[in-house]
mmCIF file of C-alpha atoms in Angstrom:
data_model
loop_
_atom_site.group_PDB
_atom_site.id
_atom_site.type_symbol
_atom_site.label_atom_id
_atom_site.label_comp_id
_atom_site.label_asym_id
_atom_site.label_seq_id
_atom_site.Cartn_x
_atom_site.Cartn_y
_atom_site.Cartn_z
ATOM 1 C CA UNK G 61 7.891 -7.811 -9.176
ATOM 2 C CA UNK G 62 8.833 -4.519 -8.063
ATOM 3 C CA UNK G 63 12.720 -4.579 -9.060
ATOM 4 C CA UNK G 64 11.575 -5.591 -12.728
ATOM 5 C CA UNK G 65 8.997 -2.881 -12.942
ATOM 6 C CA UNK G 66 11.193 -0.443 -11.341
ATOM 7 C CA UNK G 67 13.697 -1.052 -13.127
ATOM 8 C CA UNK G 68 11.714 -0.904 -16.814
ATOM 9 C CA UNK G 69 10.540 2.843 -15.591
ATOM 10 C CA UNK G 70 13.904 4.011 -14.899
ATOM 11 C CA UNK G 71 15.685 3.024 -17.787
ATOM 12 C CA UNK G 72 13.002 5.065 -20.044
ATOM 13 C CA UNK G 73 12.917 8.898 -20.415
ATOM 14 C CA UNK G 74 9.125 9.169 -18.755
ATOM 15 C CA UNK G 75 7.971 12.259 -21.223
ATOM 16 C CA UNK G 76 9.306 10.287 -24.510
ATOM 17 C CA UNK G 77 9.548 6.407 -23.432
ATOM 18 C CA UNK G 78 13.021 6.046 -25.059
ATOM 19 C CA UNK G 79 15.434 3.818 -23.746
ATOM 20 C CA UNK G 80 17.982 5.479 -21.888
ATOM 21 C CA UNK G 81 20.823 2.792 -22.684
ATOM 22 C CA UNK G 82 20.943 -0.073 -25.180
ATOM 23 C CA UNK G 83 19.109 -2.891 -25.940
ATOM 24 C CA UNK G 84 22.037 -5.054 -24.784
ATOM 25 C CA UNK G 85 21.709 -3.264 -21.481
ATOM 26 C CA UNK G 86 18.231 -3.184 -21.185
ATOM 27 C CA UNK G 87 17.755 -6.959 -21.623
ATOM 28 C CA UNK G 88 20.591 -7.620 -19.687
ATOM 29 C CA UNK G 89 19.040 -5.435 -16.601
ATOM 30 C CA UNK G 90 15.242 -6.793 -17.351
ATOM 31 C CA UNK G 91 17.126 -10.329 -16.561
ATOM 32 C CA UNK G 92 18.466 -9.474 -13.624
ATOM 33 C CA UNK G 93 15.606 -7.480 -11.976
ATOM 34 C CA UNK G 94 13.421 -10.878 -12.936
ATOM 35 C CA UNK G 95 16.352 -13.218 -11.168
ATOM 36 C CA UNK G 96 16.546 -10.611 -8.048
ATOM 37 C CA UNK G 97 12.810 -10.867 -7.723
ATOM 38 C CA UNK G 98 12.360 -14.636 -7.621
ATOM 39 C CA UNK G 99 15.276 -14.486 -4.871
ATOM 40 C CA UNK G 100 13.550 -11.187 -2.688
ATOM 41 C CA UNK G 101 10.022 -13.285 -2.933
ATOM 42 C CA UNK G 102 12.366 -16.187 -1.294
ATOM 43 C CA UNK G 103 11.062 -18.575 -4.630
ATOM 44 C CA UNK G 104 14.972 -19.201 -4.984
ATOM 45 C CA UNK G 105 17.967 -19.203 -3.093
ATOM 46 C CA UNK G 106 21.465 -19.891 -3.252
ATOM 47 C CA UNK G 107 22.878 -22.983 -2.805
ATOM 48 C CA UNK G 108 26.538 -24.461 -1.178
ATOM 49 C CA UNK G 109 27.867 -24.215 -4.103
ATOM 50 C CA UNK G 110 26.608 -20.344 -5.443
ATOM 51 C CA UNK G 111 24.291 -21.669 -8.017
ATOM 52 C CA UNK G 112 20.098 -20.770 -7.435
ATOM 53 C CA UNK G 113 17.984 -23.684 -6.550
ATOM 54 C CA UNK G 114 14.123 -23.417 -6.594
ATOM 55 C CA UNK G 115 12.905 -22.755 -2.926
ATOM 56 C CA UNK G 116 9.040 -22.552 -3.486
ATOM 57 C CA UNK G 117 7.276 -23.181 -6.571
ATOM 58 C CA UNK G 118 3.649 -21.237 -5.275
ATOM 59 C CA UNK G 119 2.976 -18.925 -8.075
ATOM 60 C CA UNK G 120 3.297 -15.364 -7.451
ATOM 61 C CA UNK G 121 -0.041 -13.483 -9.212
ATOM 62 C CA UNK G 122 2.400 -12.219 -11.465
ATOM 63 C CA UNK G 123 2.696 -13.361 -15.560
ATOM 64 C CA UNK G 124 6.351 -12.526 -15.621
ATOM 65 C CA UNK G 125 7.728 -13.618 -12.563
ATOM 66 C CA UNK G 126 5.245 -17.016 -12.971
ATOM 67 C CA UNK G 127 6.807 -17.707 -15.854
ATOM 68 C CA UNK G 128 10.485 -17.228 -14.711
ATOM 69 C CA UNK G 129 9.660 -19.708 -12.063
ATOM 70 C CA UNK G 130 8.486 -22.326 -14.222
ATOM 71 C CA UNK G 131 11.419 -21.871 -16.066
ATOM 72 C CA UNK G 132 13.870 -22.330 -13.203
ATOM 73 C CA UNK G 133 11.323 -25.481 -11.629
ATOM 74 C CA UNK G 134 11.613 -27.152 -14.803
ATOM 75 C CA UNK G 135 15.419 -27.230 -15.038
ATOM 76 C CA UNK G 136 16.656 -30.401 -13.808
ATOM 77 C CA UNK G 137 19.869 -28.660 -12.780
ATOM 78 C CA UNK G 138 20.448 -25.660 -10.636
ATOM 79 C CA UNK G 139 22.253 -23.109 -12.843
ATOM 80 C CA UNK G 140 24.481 -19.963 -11.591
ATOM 81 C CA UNK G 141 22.893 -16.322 -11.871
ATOM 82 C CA UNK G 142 24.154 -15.414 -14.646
ATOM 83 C CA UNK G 143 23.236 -18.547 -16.902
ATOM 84 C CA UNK G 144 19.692 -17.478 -15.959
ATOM 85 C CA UNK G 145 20.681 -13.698 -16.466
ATOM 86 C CA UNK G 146 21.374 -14.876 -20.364
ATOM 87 C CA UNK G 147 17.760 -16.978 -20.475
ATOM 88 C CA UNK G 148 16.145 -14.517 -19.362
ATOM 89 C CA UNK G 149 16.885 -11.590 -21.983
ATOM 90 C CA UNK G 150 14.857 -13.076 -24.458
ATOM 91 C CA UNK G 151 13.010 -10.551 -25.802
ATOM 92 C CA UNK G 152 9.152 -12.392 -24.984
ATOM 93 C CA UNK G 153 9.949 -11.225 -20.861
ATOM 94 C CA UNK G 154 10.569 -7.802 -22.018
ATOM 95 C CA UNK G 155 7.341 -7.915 -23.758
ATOM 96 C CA UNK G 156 5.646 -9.251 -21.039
ATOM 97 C CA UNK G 157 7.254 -7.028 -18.496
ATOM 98 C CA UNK G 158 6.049 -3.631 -20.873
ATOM 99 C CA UNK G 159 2.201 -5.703 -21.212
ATOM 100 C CA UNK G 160 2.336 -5.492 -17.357
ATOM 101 C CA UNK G 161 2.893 -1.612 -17.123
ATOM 102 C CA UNK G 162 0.625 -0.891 -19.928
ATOM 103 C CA UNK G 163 -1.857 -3.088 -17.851
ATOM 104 C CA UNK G 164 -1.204 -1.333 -14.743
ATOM 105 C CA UNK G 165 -1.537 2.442 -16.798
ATOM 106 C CA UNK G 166 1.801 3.293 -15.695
ATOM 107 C CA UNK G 167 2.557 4.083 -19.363
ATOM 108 C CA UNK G 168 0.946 4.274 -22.681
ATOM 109 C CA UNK G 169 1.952 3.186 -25.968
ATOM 110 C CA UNK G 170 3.153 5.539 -29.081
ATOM 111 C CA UNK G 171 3.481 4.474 -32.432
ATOM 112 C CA UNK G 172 5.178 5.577 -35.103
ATOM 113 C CA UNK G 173 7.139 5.092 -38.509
ATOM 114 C CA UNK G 174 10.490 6.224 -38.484
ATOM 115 C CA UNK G 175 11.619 7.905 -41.846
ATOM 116 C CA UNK G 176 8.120 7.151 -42.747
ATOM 117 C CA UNK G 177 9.206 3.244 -43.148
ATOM 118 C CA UNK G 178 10.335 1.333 -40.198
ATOM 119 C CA UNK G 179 7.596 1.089 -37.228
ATOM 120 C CA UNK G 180 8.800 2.136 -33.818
ATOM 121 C CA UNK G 181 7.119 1.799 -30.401
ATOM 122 C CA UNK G 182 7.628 4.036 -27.490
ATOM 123 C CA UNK G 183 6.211 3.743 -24.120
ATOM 124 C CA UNK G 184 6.261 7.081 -22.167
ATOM 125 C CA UNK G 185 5.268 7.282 -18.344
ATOM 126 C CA UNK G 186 1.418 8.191 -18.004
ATOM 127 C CA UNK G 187 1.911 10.300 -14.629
ATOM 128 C CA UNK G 188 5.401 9.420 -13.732
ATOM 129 C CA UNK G 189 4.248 8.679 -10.268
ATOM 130 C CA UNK G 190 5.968 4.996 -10.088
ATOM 131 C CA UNK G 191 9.285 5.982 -11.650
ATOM 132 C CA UNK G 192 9.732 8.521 -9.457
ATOM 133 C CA UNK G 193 8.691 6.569 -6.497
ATOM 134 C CA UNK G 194 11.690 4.602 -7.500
ATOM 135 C CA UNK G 195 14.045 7.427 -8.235
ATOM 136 C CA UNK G 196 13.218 8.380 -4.823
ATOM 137 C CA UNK G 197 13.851 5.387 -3.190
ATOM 138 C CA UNK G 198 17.133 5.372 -5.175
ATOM 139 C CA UNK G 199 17.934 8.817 -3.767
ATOM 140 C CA UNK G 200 18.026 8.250 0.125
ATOM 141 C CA UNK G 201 19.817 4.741 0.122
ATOM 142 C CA UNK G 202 22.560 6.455 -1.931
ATOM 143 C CA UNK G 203 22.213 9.730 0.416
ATOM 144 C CA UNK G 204 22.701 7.412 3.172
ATOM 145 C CA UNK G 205 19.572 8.523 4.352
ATOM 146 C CA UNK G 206 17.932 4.986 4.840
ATOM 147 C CA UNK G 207 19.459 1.544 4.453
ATOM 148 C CA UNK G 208 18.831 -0.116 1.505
ATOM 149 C CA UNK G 209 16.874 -2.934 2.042
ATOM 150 C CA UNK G 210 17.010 -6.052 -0.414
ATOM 151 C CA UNK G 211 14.727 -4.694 -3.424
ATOM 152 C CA UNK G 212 17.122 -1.118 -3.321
ATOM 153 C CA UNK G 213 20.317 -2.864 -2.805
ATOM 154 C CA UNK G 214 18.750 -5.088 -6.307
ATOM 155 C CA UNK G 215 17.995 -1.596 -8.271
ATOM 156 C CA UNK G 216 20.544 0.201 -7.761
ATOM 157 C CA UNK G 217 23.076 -2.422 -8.337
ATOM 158 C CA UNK G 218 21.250 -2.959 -11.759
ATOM 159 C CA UNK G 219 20.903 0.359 -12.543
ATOM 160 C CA UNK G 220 24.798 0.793 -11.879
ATOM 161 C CA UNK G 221 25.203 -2.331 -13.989
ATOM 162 C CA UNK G 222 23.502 -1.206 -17.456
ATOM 163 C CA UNK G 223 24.240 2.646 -17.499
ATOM 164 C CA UNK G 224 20.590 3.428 -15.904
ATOM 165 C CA UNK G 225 22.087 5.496 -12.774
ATOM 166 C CA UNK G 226 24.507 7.599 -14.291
ATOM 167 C CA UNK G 227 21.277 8.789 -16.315
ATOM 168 C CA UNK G 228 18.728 9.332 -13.893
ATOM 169 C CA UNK G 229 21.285 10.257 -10.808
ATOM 170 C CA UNK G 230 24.294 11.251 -12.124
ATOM 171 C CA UNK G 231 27.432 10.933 -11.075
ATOM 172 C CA UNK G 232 27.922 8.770 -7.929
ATOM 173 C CA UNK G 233 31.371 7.881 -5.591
ATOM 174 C CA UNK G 234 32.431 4.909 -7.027
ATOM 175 C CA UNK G 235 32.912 3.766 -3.022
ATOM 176 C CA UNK G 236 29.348 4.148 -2.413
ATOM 177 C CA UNK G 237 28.561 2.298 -5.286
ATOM 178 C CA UNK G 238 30.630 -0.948 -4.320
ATOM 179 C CA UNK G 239 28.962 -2.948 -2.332
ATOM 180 C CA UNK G 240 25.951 -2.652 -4.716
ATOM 181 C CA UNK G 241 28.208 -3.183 -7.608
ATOM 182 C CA UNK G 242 29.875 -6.247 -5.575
ATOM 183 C CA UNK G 243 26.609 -7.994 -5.513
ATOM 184 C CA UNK G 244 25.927 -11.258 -7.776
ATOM 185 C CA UNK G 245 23.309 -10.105 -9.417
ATOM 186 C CA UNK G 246 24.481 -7.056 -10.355
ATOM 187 C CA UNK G 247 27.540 -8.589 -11.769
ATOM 188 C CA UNK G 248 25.965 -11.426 -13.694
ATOM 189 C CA UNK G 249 24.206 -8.320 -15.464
ATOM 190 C CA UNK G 250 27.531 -6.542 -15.908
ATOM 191 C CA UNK G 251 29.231 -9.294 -17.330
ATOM 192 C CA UNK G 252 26.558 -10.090 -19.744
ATOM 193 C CA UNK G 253 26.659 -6.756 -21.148
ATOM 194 C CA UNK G 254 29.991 -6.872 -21.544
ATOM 195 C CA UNK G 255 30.326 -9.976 -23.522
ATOM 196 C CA UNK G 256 27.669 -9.005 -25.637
ATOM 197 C CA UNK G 257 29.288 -5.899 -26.689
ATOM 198 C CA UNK G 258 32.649 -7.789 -27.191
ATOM 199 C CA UNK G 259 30.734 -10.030 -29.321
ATOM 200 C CA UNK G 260 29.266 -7.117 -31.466
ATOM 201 C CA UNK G 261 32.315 -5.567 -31.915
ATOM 202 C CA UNK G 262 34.142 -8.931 -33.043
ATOM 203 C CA UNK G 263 31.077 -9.252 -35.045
ATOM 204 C CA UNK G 264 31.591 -5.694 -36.885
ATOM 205 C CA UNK G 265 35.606 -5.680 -37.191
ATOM 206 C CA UNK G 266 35.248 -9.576 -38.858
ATOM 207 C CA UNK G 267 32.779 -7.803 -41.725
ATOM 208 C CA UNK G 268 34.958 -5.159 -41.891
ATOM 209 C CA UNK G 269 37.884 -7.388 -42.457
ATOM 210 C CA UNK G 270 36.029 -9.237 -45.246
ATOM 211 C CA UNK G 271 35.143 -6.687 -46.724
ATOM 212 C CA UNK G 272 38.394 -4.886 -47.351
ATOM 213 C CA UNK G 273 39.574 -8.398 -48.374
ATOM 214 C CA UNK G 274 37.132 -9.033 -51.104
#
């Protein structure tokens, strides 16, 4: 599951194991790496009419991505990416994605109350070896150094997708970006984000409203 994992790294600052974006974004990018996984390990494909369809049920040694694949084998119906984007942000696959890395010692666990009250977990990089693998990786395609294969052309469209890039790589020509950007992974995770947030804020000017009502 090496988008997923990659992905996880990136999106945390390795020396504190903060998030670098939102939740929203970060379970919304999780979700995609997990969907772009099942399709590089061929387990799913598209079908004739654009919606994934379970190619190989063989498990893949991997909790997370066994899991995903149950899900999707299970489902009477084949669904479109990003219906499987949304059921895929639950908050159990991030879990299981952060057991994995903690499994694997590429990061440790901090904890910690926050004004003394609420708990708070962190999870910074242990030697920062497999993030920057990624970075790396991230680097050349972009560079134009190498062609991205299917698992870079996955990252870095994710990464574009939830804010990730712009934090680990800065700025980057919007025309080099597109046809990572154009891909449907990468926009089920954009558009996710997206109507989450619109959702929030709807949420937040309704109270508001209310509020200055009562």
């Amino acid at each position: 599951m090496g988008t997923t994992t990659d992905f996880a790294l990136l999106a945390r600052d390795p020396q504190t194991g903060k998030l670098l974006v939102d939740q929203i974004a970060y379970a919304a990018g999780v979700a995609g790496a997990v969907v772009a996984d099942l399709l590089i390990e061929r387990r799913i494909s598209w079908d004739d009419r654009g919606k994934l369809q379970l190619m190989d049920p063989r498990p893949l040694g991997d909790a997370v991505l066994h899991r995903a694949l149950a899900a999707v084998q299970a489902d009477p119906k084949h669904r479109s990416v990003a219906r499987w984007v949304s059921r895929f942000e639950r908050r159990e696959v991030q879990d299981d994605v952060i057991g994995l890395l903690l499994r694997r010692g590429d990061v440790s666990l901090q904890e910690k109350r926050v004004l003394g009250i609420f708990p708070s977990k962190r999870y910074p990089a242990t030697t920062g070896e497999a993030g920057r693998t990624a970075f790396e990786m991230i680097r050349v395609v972009l560079a134009g150094e190498v062609k991205a294969d299917e698992s870079a052309q996955a990252l870095i469209g994710i990464c574009d997708a939830t804010g990730v890039l712009r934090r680990v790589a800065g700025p980057v020509d919007r025309h080099v970006l597109k046809p990572f950007r154009d891909a449907d992974v990468a926009r089920a995770v954009r558009s996710s984000i997206e109507q989450h947030r619109a959702s929030s804020t709807s949420g937040a000017n309704a109270g508001s409203t209310a509020a200055i009502i009562t």
